[in-house]
Every structure is written in C-alpha cells, then in structure tokens.
Coordinates of C-alpha atoms in Angstrom, one line a residue:
X1 CA 27.7 -20.3 -3.0
X2 CA 24.7 -18.7 -4.1
X3 CA 21.2 -19.8 -2.9
X4 CA 19.3 -19.1 -6.3
X5 CA 17.6 -22.4 -8.1
X6 CA 18.0 -22.2 -11.8
X7 CA 14.9 -22.5 -13.1
X8 CA 14.0 -24.5 -16.1
X9 CA 12.7 -22.9 -19.5
X10 CA 11.2 -26.1 -21.4
X11 CA 8.2 -24.9 -23.3
X12 CA 4.7 -24.8 -21.3
X13 CA 1.0 -24.1 -21.9
X14 CA 0.0 -22.9 -18.8
X15 CA 0.6 -19.5 -17.1
X16 CA 2.9 -19.8 -13.8
X17 CA 2.7 -17.5 -10.4
X18 CA 5.8 -16.0 -9.0
X19 CA 5.8 -14.6 -5.9
X20 CA 8.3 -11.8 -4.9
X21 CA 8.8 -10.9 -0.9
X22 CA 8.7 -13.2 1.7
X23 CA 7.8 -10.6 4.6
X24 CA 4.7 -10.6 6.5
X25 CA 2.4 -9.9 3.3
X26 CA 4.3 -12.5 1.5
X27 CA 3.3 -15.1 4.0
X28 CA -0.3 -14.4 4.4
X29 CA -0.4 -14.8 0.7
X30 CA 1.2 -18.2 0.7
X31 CA -1.1 -19.1 3.3
X32 CA -4.6 -18.0 1.5
X33 CA -2.9 -19.4 -1.7
X34 CA -3.1 -22.9 0.1
X35 CA -6.3 -21.9 1.6
X36 CA -7.9 -21.4 -1.6
X37 CA -6.0 -24.3 -3.6
X38 CA -7.6 -26.8 -1.0
X39 CA -11.1 -25.4 -2.1
X40 CA -9.9 -26.2 -5.6
X41 CA -10.4 -22.2 -7.0
X42 CA -8.9 -22.0 -10.2
X43 CA -5.2 -20.5 -9.3
X44 CA -2.3 -20.6 -11.3
X45 CA 0.6 -23.5 -10.2
X46 CA 2.8 -21.3 -7.7
X47 CA 6.1 -22.0 -9.5
X48 CA 8.8 -20.1 -7.1
X49 CA 9.2 -17.8 -4.8
X50 CA 12.0 -14.9 -4.2
X51 CA 13.6 -12.6 -1.3
X52 CA 16.2 -10.3 -1.8
X53 CA 18.6 -13.0 -0.3
X54 CA 17.5 -16.2 -2.7
X55 CA 14.9 -17.6 -5.0
X56 CA 13.1 -21.4 -4.4
X57 CA 11.2 -23.3 -6.6
X58 CA 7.4 -24.3 -5.3
X59 CA 7.6 -27.5 -6.5
X60 CA 3.9 -28.0 -5.3
X61 CA 5.1 -27.4 -1.8
X62 CA 5.2 -23.5 -1.5
X63 CA 5.4 -23.4 2.6
X64 CA 8.6 -25.2 2.5
X65 CA 9.9 -23.0 -0.5
X66 CA 8.6 -19.9 1.6
X67 CA 10.5 -21.2 4.7
X68 CA 13.8 -21.6 2.9
X69 CA 13.8 -18.1 1.6
X70 CA 12.9 -16.7 4.7
X71 CA 15.9 -18.4 6.2
X72 CA 18.5 -18.1 3.7
X73 CA 21.3 -16.1 3.6
X74 CA 22.7 -13.5 1.2
X75 CA 24.5 -14.9 -1.7
X76 CA 27.1 -13.6 -3.7
X77 CA 26.2 -12.9 -6.8
X78 CA 25.5 -8.9 -8.3
X79 CA 22.2 -9.8 -9.9
X80 CA 19.4 -10.2 -7.5
X81 CA 17.6 -13.7 -7.0
X82 CA 14.2 -12.1 -8.1
X83 CA 15.7 -11.1 -11.4
X84 CA 15.8 -14.9 -12.3
X85 CA 12.3 -13.4 -13.1
X86 CA 13.6 -12.9 -16.6
X87 CA 12.5 -16.2 -17.4
X88 CA 8.9 -15.3 -17.0
X89 CA 7.0 -15.5 -20.2
X90 CA 4.0 -13.7 -21.7
X91 CA 1.1 -15.1 -20.0
X92 CA 2.3 -15.3 -16.5
X93 CA 1.5 -13.9 -13.2
X94 CA 4.0 -12.0 -10.9
X95 CA 3.2 -10.9 -7.9
X96 CA 5.1 -8.2 -5.8
X97 CA 4.7 -8.4 -2.2
X98 CA 7.8 -5.9 -1.4
X99 CA 8.7 -2.3 -1.2
X100 CA 11.1 -2.5 -3.1
X101 CA 12.0 0.5 -5.9
X102 CA 14.1 -1.6 -7.7
X103 CA 11.4 -4.3 -8.1
X104 CA 9.0 -1.5 -8.5
X105 CA 11.5 -0.4 -11.5
X106 CA 10.8 -3.7 -13.3
X107 CA 6.8 -3.5 -13.7
X108 CA 6.7 -1.7 -16.9
X109 CA 9.2 -4.2 -18.4
X110 CA 7.4 -7.5 -17.6
X111 CA 4.1 -5.5 -18.7
X112 CA 5.8 -4.9 -21.9
X113 CA 6.7 -8.6 -22.5
X114 CA 3.1 -9.8 -21.6
X115 CA 3.3 -10.5 -18.1
X116 CA 1.0 -9.7 -15.4
X117 CA 1.7 -8.1 -12.4
X118 CA -0.3 -7.9 -9.4
X119 CA 1.0 -5.9 -6.6
X120 CA 0.9 -4.1 -3.4
X121 CA 4.0 -2.0 -3.7
X122 CA 3.1 1.5 -4.1
X123 CA 6.3 2.3 -5.8
X124 CA 5.5 1.4 -9.0
X125 CA 2.3 3.8 -9.4
X126 CA 2.7 5.9 -6.8
X127 CA 6.2 7.2 -6.8
X128 CA 7.5 8.8 -10.2
X129 CA 5.5 10.0 -12.5
X130 CA 7.5 8.8 -15.6
X131 CA 7.4 5.0 -13.9
X132 CA 3.7 5.5 -13.6
X133 CA 3.3 6.7 -17.3
X134 CA 5.5 3.7 -18.0
X135 CA 3.5 1.7 -16.5
X136 CA 0.1 2.7 -18.2
X137 CA 1.8 2.5 -21.8
X138 CA 3.0 -1.0 -21.3
X139 CA -0.3 -2.4 -20.1
X140 CA -2.1 -0.7 -22.8
X141 CA 0.3 -1.9 -25.6
X142 CA 0.7 -5.5 -24.2
X143 CA -2.6 -6.0 -23.0
X144 CA -1.1 -7.6 -20.1
X145 CA -3.0 -6.3 -16.8
X146 CA -2.1 -4.5 -13.8
X147 CA -3.8 -5.7 -10.4
X148 CA -3.3 -2.7 -8.1
X149 CA -6.2 -3.1 -5.9
X150 CA -3.8 -4.0 -2.8
X151 CA -1.7 -0.5 -3.2
X152 CA -4.7 1.5 -1.6
X153 CA -7.0 0.2 1.1
X154 CA -5.9 -3.2 1.2
X155 CA -8.4 -4.2 -1.8
X156 CA -11.3 -1.6 -0.3
X157 CA -13.0 -0.6 -3.7
X158 CA -11.4 2.6 -3.9
X159 CA -9.5 2.4 -7.1
X160 CA -11.9 0.3 -8.6
X161 CA -14.5 3.2 -8.0
X162 CA -12.7 5.8 -9.0
X163 CA -11.7 4.2 -12.4
X164 CA -15.8 3.2 -12.9
X165 CA -16.7 6.6 -12.2
X166 CA -14.5 8.3 -14.8
X167 CA -14.9 5.1 -17.3
X168 CA -19.0 6.6 -16.7
X169 CA -17.7 10.3 -17.6
X170 CA -18.2 11.9 -14.2
X171 CA -15.4 14.6 -13.2
X172 CA -14.0 14.2 -10.1
X173 CA -14.3 17.3 -8.2
X174 CA -12.3 16.0 -4.3
X175 CA -11.3 13.0 -2.8
X176 CA -10.2 13.1 0.5
X177 CA -9.2 10.4 3.4
X178 CA -8.1 8.3 6.2
X179 CA -5.7 6.0 4.1
X180 CA -3.2 5.2 6.9
X181 CA -4.3 2.4 9.2
X182 CA -1.8 3.0 12.1
X183 CA -2.6 6.8 12.2
X184 CA -6.0 5.8 12.1
X185 CA -5.3 3.8 14.9
X186 CA -3.5 6.4 16.8
X187 CA -6.2 9.6 16.0
X188 CA -9.3 7.1 17.1
X189 CA -7.4 6.2 20.5
X190 CA -5.8 9.5 21.4
X191 CA -7.6 11.2 23.9
X192 CA -6.1 14.3 25.1
X193 CA -5.1 13.2 28.4
X194 CA -2.6 10.4 27.8
X195 CA 1.1 11.0 26.2
X196 CA 0.6 10.6 22.6
X197 CA 4.1 9.1 22.8
X198 CA 2.4 6.1 24.7
X199 CA -0.1 5.7 21.9
X200 CA 2.8 5.5 19.4
X201 CA 4.4 3.1 21.5
X202 CA 1.5 1.2 21.5
X203 CA 1.1 0.9 18.0
X204 CA 4.1 -0.5 17.7
X205 CA 4.5 -2.8 19.6
X206 CA 0.7 -4.0 18.5
X207 CA 1.9 -3.9 14.9
X208 CA -0.2 -1.1 13.6
X209 CA 3.1 0.9 12.8
X210 CA 6.3 0.0 10.8
X211 CA 9.3 -0.6 13.4
X212 CA 10.4 3.1 13.0
X213 CA 6.9 4.5 13.5
X214 CA 8.2 8.1 11.9
X215 CA 7.6 6.6 8.8
X216 CA 4.1 6.6 9.3
X217 CA 4.0 9.9 11.2
X218 CA 5.7 11.3 8.5
X219 CA 2.8 11.0 5.9
X220 CA 5.2 9.9 3.3
X221 CA 2.6 6.6 2.7
X222 CA -0.4 8.8 2.5
X223 CA 1.3 10.8 0.0
X224 CA 2.1 7.7 -2.2
X225 CA -1.8 6.6 -1.7
X226 CA -2.6 10.0 -2.3
X227 CA -0.8 10.0 -6.3
X228 CA -2.0 6.6 -7.2
X229 CA -5.5 7.7 -6.2
X230 CA -5.1 11.3 -8.0
X231 CA -3.8 9.7 -11.0
X232 CA -6.7 7.2 -11.1
X233 CA -8.6 10.0 -11.4
X234 CA -7.2 11.2 -14.2
X235 CA -4.9 13.9 -12.3
X236 CA -1.3 13.6 -13.3
X237 CA 0.6 14.5 -10.1
X238 CA 3.9 14.8 -9.2
X239 CA 5.1 13.9 -5.9
X240 CA 6.4 17.2 -5.4
X241 CA 2.9 18.5 -6.2
X242 CA 1.7 17.0 -2.8
X243 CA 2.2 19.3 0.4
X244 CA 2.9 16.7 3.1
X245 CA 2.7 18.2 6.7
X246 CA 4.6 15.5 8.6
X247 CA 4.1 15.0 12.4
X248 CA 7.6 14.5 13.1
X249 CA 9.7 17.7 14.3
X250 CA 13.4 18.1 12.4
X251 CA 15.2 17.1 15.8
X252 CA 13.3 13.6 15.8
X253 CA 13.7 12.9 12.6
X254 CA 17.6 13.2 12.8
X255 CA 17.9 10.8 15.7
X256 CA 19.1 7.2 14.9
X257 CA 16.7 4.4 14.9
X258 CA 18.1 3.2 18.6
X259 CA 17.5 6.8 20.6
X260 CA 14.0 7.3 19.2
X261 CA 11.9 5.8 22.2
X262 CA 13.3 8.1 24.6
X263 CA 12.6 11.0 22.2
X264 CA 8.8 10.5 21.5
X265 CA 8.2 12.5 24.2
X266 CA 9.0 15.6 21.4
X267 CA 5.7 14.7 20.0
X268 CA 3.4 15.3 23.0
X269 CA 3.4 19.1 23.6
X270 CA 2.6 19.5 19.7
X271 CA -0.5 16.8 19.9
X272 CA -1.7 18.0 22.9
X273 CA -2.1 21.3 21.9
X274 CA -3.7 20.5 18.5
X275 CA -6.4 18.2 20.6
X276 CA -7.1 20.5 22.9
X277 CA -7.8 23.1 20.1
X278 CA -9.9 20.8 18.4
X279 CA -11.9 19.6 21.3
X280 CA -12.7 23.1 22.1
X281 CA -14.0 24.0 19.1
X282 CA -16.2 20.6 18.9
X283 CA -14.2 18.5 16.0
X284 CA -11.7 15.7 16.1
X285 CA -8.3 15.0 14.7
X286 CA -7.8 12.9 11.8
X287 CA -4.8 12.6 9.3
X288 CA -5.8 13.1 5.9
X289 CA -4.6 13.1 2.5
X290 CA -6.7 15.3 -0.1
X291 CA -6.9 16.6 -3.6
X292 CA -8.7 18.4 -5.8
X293 CA -8.5 20.0 -9.5
X294 CA -5.9 22.8 -8.0
X295 CA -4.1 20.9 -4.7
X296 CA -3.2 18.2 -3.1
X297 CA -2.0 17.6 0.7
X298 CA -1.4 15.1 3.4
X299 CA -1.4 16.3 7.1
X300 CA -3.2 16.6 10.4
X301 CA -7.0 18.2 10.1
X302 CA -9.4 19.3 12.9
X303 CA -12.8 17.9 11.5
X304 CA -16.5 18.8 12.9
X305 CA -18.3 16.0 14.4
X306 CA -20.7 15.3 11.3
X307 CA -17.8 15.2 8.8
X308 CA -18.0 11.8 6.4
X309 CA -14.2 11.2 7.7
X310 CA -14.8 11.0 11.3
X311 CA -16.5 7.8 11.8
X312 CA -15.0 4.7 11.6
X313 CA -12.8 2.8 13.9
X314 CA -9.8 0.8 15.0
X315 CA -7.3 1.0 11.6
X316 CA -10.0 1.4 9.5
X317 CA -9.8 3.5 6.1
X318 CA -12.7 5.9 5.1
X319 CA -12.7 7.8 1.6
X320 CA -15.2 10.8 0.6
X321 CA -15.3 10.6 -3.2
X322 CA -17.2 14.0 -4.6
X323 CA -17.4 13.8 -8.7
X324 CA -20.7 15.2 -10.8
X325 CA -23.3 12.3 -9.2
X326 CA -21.6 13.0 -5.6
X327 CA -21.6 16.8 -5.7
X328 CA -22.7 17.2 -2.2
X329 CA -23.2 13.9 -0.3
X330 CA -20.1 12.1 -1.4
X331 CA -19.4 8.3 -1.9
X332 CA -17.7 7.0 1.5
X333 CA -15.9 3.5 1.0
X334 CA -15.1 2.4 4.8
X335 CA -13.2 -0.7 5.8
X336 CA -9.7 -2.4 6.9
X337 CA -7.3 -0.9 5.1
X338 CA -4.4 -2.1 6.4
X339 CA -3.0 -5.6 7.7
X340 CA -1.4 -8.7 5.6
X341 CA -4.5 -10.6 5.7
X342 CA -6.4 -8.3 3.7
X343 CA -3.5 -7.3 2.1
X344 CA -3.2 -10.9 0.7
X345 CA -6.3 -11.7 0.1
X346 CA -6.5 -8.2 -2.3
X347 CA -3.3 -9.8 -4.3
X348 CA -5.3 -13.2 -5.1
X349 CA -8.5 -11.7 -5.8
X350 CA -6.3 -9.9 -8.6
X351 CA -4.8 -13.2 -9.5
X352 CA -8.1 -15.0 -9.5
X353 CA -9.8 -12.0 -11.8
X354 CA -6.4 -12.2 -14.4
X355 CA -6.2 -16.1 -14.4
X356 CA -9.8 -16.5 -14.7
X357 CA -9.8 -14.3 -18.4
X358 CA -6.6 -16.1 -19.4

C-alpha cells in the first residue's frame, strides 16, 4: 500500500510551503524552520514534505512528518510521491533540498504555474543549458521567483554579487574560485609529508566528502557550480564547454565502491609530485573553477602565496570576481561554502525573501 498522503485541494488564501528532500539538508531545514517559527518570523505554513519513498502532511508537526518520511519504505506507485506537488498553486513555495535530476526537471513547470521555487539542487541551473534557459523563461513570464542562493557557496553572496554587477552595467572579465568545501579542506590540510589518501579517508569520515569521495575529486560538482556562476554573469556555457581535469585516475574511477578504500593509495604519488613542484616554486595547491569570455576550466592549480585565493581555511569557499570596476584587485567573497546548516539557512533566507513580498 502506498505511503503517499493524498492532500485536500480545498480553496485557500494563504500560500503554503512544501519541502522535497529529507536527507541531511532537508532535516537541517526542518530544524531551522521550527527555530525561526519559535521566534515568530513570518514564514508560510509547511504543508507537506516528501522524499523518493513517501509524502507526509505536516499538520503543524514538521519533525514528526520528517521522521515518518525518513522511516518510510518505497511504495508501489509508478509516480514518485513528490509528484503530489501538482497540488501546488500559484503563490506557493516549493523547496528542493534534493540532488535529483527528475525534481530539477520540474522547476520550469512549477515556475510557469506561478509556484515559487527555492533550491539547493544544482541540476536546475547548473545542468543542461536548455533546462537553465527554460527556468529563466518561466520565471520571467510568470513572475514567480527562483531562489538559488544555496546552489553555490551555501548562501554566500556570490550569485547576488555577480547579478548586481551585471545589472549595474559591469562586464565580468573573469571569475575564479575554490568552489568545493571538501576539496578546500583537503588542500588546506595536505602537507606533502603524509599520504593524500589518508586525508581523503579523514575527510570522508568527517563528512566533508560524499560517501564516494570520487564524486568530489572528479571535479564534476565544481563544474556545475561554475556553470551557475557563468550563466549568472551572462555567459550561456554548455557543460562540455568546461574542461575538467579530474584528480581520479581511470583505473580508480572504474572500481566498485566496495574496493575503493584500499585503492585510494593510487592518488598518493601523483599528488605528492604536484605538491613537491608547487612547494619548490613557493606556491600552494588549490582546486579551482575558472571562467572568462573565452574559456572555462576546473582543476588543480599551483598558486603563488600572495594570490587572493590562497587564503581561507577549513571548508571555506573563496571566489575572486574581476570586472570593469574590479579589474586588477578583485572582489573576493569568502566564507563557509558547505554544510547542512548553512545550506538550510540559505534556503530559508530565500523563503523569507519570497514570502515577504507575497
């Protein structure tokens, strides 16, 4: 029997809020939502939340609905539970705290119906260019808002800064930055004396990387974030326009996850050699995404110590924006760019901004 809760479609005047995704970010979203509610911030009512297995009405008990959804087993419905979002109406807000391609594919449709979308899912505007353009058209034509601050930098004012510069007539000359919290942590800690594979294991155990750290080391996540920034700057880049130099050798990439841990040693010699070369030249290794009007790339770079991206620590993102008004000394945005708490805060910032204008 399906676990989907069928929702009433009676007329209502107040907009409602729906959450898709009950993982670490979705859970942090519910916890912060309840704290902000206790402080009487003007949040819309959280009507329901869903994951790939179940949908639950909140009915004033968001934490209980979250617990139920996380414990649910998969139903037999051909249609995923979150597709109950068809009940969303103009003025409602749907929050996408997933990493799902199929959920991202609904963003333009929801916007076209006047439903506001708030998202941490990079696949909407950081995936296929056609999808990103469809999202842009839908929000323009309907007037619905698209809150995407959580897609890059977990709410750091990166997208807002880029868009403000463009709106003010600035041309963006170049953007480059440390866009991955996990890779920032790795290269802030790697000292060339201890094996790089040991730092990867430590990062995985500390929750800084995905359970399969190859997803971080491949640079694909950075590619998506770079596409989002480039498109915000007015460059309609395709995914294939970004050259990605993965840190994962082909033999390691082909292994099943169960065999990965013992094979991480294949990372050690190449990274030790690159560290040694950088150190000898008075430089530091940083994993960067970079674009200008002619090219875009993702990969490991050796930067001089006085480079604006050599600072920072921990999982900090650090991004330099060069434009007409910042041609030599860039605008640098730095801060925690990863983590469930800051991502959830960015999502709720967008929800509050939208609901405050409703």
